[in-house]
PDB file of C-alpha atoms in Angstrom:
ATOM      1  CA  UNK U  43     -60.420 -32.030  -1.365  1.00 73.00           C
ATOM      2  CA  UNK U  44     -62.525 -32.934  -4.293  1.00 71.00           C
ATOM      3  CA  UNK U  45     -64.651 -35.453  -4.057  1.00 81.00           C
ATOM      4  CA  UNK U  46     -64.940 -38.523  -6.451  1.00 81.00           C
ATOM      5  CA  UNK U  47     -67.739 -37.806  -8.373  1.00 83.00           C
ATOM      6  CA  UNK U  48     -65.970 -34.363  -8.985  1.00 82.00           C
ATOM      7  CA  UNK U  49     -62.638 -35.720 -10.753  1.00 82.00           C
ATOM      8  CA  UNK U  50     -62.577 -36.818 -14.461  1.00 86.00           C
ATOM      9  CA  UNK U  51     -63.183 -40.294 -15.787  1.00 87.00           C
ATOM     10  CA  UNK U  52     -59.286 -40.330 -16.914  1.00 91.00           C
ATOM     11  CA  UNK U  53     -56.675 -40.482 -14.695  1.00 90.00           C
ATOM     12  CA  UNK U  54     -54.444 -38.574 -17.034  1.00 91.00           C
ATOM     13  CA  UNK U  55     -56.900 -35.745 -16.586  1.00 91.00           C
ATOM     14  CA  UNK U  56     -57.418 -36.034 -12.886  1.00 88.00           C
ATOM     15  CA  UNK U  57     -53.767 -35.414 -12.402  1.00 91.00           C
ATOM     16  CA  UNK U  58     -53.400 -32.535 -14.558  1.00 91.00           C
ATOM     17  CA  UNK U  59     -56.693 -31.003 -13.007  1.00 89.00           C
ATOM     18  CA  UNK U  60     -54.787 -31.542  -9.301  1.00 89.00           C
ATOM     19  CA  UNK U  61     -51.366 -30.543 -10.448  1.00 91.00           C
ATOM     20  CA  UNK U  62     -51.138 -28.811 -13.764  1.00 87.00           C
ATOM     21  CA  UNK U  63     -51.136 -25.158 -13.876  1.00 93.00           C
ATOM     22  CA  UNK U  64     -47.697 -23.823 -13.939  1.00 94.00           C
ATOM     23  CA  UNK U  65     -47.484 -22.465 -11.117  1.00 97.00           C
ATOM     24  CA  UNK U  66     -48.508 -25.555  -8.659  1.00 97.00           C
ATOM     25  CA  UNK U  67     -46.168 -27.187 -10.947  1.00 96.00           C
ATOM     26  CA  UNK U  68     -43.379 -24.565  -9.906  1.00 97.00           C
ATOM     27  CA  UNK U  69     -44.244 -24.830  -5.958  1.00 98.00           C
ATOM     28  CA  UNK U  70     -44.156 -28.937  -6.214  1.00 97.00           C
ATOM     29  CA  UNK U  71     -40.430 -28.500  -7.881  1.00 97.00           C
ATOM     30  CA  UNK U  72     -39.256 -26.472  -5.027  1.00 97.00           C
ATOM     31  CA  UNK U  73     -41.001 -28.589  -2.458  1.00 98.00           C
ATOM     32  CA  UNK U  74     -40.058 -31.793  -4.329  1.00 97.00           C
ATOM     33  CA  UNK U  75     -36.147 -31.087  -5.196  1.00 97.00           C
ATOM     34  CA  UNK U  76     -35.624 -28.482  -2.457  1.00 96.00           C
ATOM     35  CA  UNK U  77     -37.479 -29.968   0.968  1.00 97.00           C
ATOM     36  CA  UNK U  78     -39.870 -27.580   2.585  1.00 98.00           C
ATOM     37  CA  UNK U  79     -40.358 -23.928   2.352  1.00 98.00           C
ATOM     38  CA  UNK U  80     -41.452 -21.088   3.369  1.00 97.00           C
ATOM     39  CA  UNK U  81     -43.612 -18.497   1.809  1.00 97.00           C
ATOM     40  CA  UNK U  82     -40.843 -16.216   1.295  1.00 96.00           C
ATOM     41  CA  UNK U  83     -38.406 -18.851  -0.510  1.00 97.00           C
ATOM     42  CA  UNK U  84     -41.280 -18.962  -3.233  1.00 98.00           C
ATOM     43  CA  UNK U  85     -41.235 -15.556  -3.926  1.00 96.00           C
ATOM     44  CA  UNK U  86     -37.694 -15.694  -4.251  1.00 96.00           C
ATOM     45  CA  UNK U  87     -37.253 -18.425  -6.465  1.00 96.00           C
ATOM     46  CA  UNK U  88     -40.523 -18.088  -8.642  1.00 96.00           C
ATOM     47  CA  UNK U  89     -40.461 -14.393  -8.883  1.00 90.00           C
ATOM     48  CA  UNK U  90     -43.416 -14.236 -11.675  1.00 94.00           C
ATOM     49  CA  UNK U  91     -45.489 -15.419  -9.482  1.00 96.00           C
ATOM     50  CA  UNK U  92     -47.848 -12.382  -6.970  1.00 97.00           C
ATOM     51  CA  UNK U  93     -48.558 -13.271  -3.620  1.00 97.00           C
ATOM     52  CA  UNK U  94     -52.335 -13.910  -4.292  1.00 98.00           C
ATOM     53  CA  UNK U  95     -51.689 -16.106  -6.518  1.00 98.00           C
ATOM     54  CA  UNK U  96     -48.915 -18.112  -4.507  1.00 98.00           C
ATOM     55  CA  UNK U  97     -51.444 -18.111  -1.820  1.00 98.00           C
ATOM     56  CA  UNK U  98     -54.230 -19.580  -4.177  1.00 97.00           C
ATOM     57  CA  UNK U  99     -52.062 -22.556  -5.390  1.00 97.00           C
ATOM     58  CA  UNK U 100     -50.971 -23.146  -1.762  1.00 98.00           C
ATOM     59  CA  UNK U 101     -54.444 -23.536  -0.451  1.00 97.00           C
ATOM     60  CA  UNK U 102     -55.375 -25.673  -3.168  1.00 95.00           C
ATOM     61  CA  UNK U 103     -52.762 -28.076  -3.169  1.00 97.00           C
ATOM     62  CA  UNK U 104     -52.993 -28.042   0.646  1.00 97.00           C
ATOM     63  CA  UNK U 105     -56.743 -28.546   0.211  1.00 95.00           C
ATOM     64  CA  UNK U 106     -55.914 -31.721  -2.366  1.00 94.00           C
ATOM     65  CA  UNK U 107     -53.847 -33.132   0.484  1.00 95.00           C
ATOM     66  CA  UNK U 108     -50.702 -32.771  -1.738  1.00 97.00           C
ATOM     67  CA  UNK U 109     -48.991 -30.204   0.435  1.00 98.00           C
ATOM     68  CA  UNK U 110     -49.128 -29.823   4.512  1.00 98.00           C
ATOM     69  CA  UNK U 111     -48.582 -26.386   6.393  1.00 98.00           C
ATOM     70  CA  UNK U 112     -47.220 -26.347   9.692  1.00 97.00           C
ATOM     71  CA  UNK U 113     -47.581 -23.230  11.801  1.00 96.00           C
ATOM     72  CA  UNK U 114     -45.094 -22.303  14.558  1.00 94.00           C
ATOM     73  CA  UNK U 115     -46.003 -20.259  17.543  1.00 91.00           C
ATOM     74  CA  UNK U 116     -43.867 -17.600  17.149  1.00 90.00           C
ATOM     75  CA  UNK U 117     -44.137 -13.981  16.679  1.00 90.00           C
ATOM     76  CA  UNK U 118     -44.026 -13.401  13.634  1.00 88.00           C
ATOM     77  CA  UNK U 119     -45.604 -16.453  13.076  1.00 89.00           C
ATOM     78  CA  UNK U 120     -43.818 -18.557  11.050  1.00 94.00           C
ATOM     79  CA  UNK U 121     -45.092 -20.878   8.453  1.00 96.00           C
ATOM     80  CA  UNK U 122     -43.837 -24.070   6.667  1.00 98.00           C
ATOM     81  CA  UNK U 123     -44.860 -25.878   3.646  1.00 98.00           C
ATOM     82  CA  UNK U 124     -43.695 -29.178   3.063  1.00 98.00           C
ATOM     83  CA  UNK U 125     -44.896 -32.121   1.040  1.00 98.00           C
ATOM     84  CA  UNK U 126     -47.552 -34.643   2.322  1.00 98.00           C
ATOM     85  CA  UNK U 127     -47.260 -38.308   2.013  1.00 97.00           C
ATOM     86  CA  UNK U 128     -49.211 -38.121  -1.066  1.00 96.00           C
ATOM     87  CA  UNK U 129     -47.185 -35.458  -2.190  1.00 97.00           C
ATOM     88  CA  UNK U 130     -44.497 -37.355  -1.837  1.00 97.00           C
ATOM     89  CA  UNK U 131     -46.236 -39.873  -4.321  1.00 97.00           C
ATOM     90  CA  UNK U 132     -44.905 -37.437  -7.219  1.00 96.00           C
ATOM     91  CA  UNK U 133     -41.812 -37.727  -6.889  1.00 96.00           C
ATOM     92  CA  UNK U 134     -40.953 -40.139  -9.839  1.00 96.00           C
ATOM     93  CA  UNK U 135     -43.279 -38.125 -11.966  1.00 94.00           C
ATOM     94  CA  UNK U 136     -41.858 -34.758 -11.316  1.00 95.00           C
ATOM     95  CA  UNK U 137     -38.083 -36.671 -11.737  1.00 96.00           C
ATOM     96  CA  UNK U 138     -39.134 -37.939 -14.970  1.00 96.00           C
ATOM     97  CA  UNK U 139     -40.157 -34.589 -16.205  1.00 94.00           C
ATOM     98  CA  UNK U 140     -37.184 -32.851 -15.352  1.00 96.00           C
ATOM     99  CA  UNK U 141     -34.612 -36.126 -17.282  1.00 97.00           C
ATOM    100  CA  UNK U 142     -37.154 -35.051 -19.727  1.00 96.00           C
ATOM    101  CA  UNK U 143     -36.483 -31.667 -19.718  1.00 96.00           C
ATOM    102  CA  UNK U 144     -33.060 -32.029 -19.885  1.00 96.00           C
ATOM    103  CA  UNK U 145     -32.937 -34.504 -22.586  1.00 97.00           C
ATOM    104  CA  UNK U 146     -35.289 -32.300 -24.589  1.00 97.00           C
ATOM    105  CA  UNK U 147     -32.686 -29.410 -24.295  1.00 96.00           C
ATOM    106  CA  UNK U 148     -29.637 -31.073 -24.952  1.00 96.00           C
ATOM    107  CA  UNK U 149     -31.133 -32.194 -28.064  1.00 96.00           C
ATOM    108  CA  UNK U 150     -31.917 -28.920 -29.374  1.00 93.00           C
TER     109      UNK U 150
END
């Protein structure tokens, strides 16, 4: 987790520094309007994305404290990535870009 010190002086800018690369944006609209996840149902529903890369944004949001991973004891182990309770904090933001989205389209 970044410290303080480390984050911008605008909040605007904080938040897109935290969540605003596509692709964290991508894994916060599964997590967000589809519940949790595992690796696998990423790759499936954001097929652009490589498995490095999916694994980059996951430890980073994870290490931001946006996203939690919960490992079962199983063999294969089996892994589960789920929203945190500050995750959960962007829901009305990610809600109002997707009525956004929408509206945008139907205008066009």
């Amino acid at each position: 987790m970044l410290t303080r010190e480390e984050l911008p002086e605008c909040p605007v800018a904080t938040t897109v520094q935290l969540i605003g690369n596509k692709w964290k944006l991508l894994i916060l609209r599964n997590l967000i309007f589809n519940g949790a996840q595992r690796f696998s149902d990423f790759i499936k529903t954001i097929p652009a994305i490589s498995k490095k890369v999916l694994t980059d944004n996951l430890r980073a949001l994870e290490d931001d404290g946006i996203i939690e991973r919960e490992v079962f004891a199983e063999v294969p182990p089996r892994v589960v990535y789920s929203l945190s309770e500050l995750g959960n904090s962007l829901r009305p933001i990610m809600n109002a870009m997707q009525e956004w989205g929408m509206d945008y389209k139907n205008k066009l």
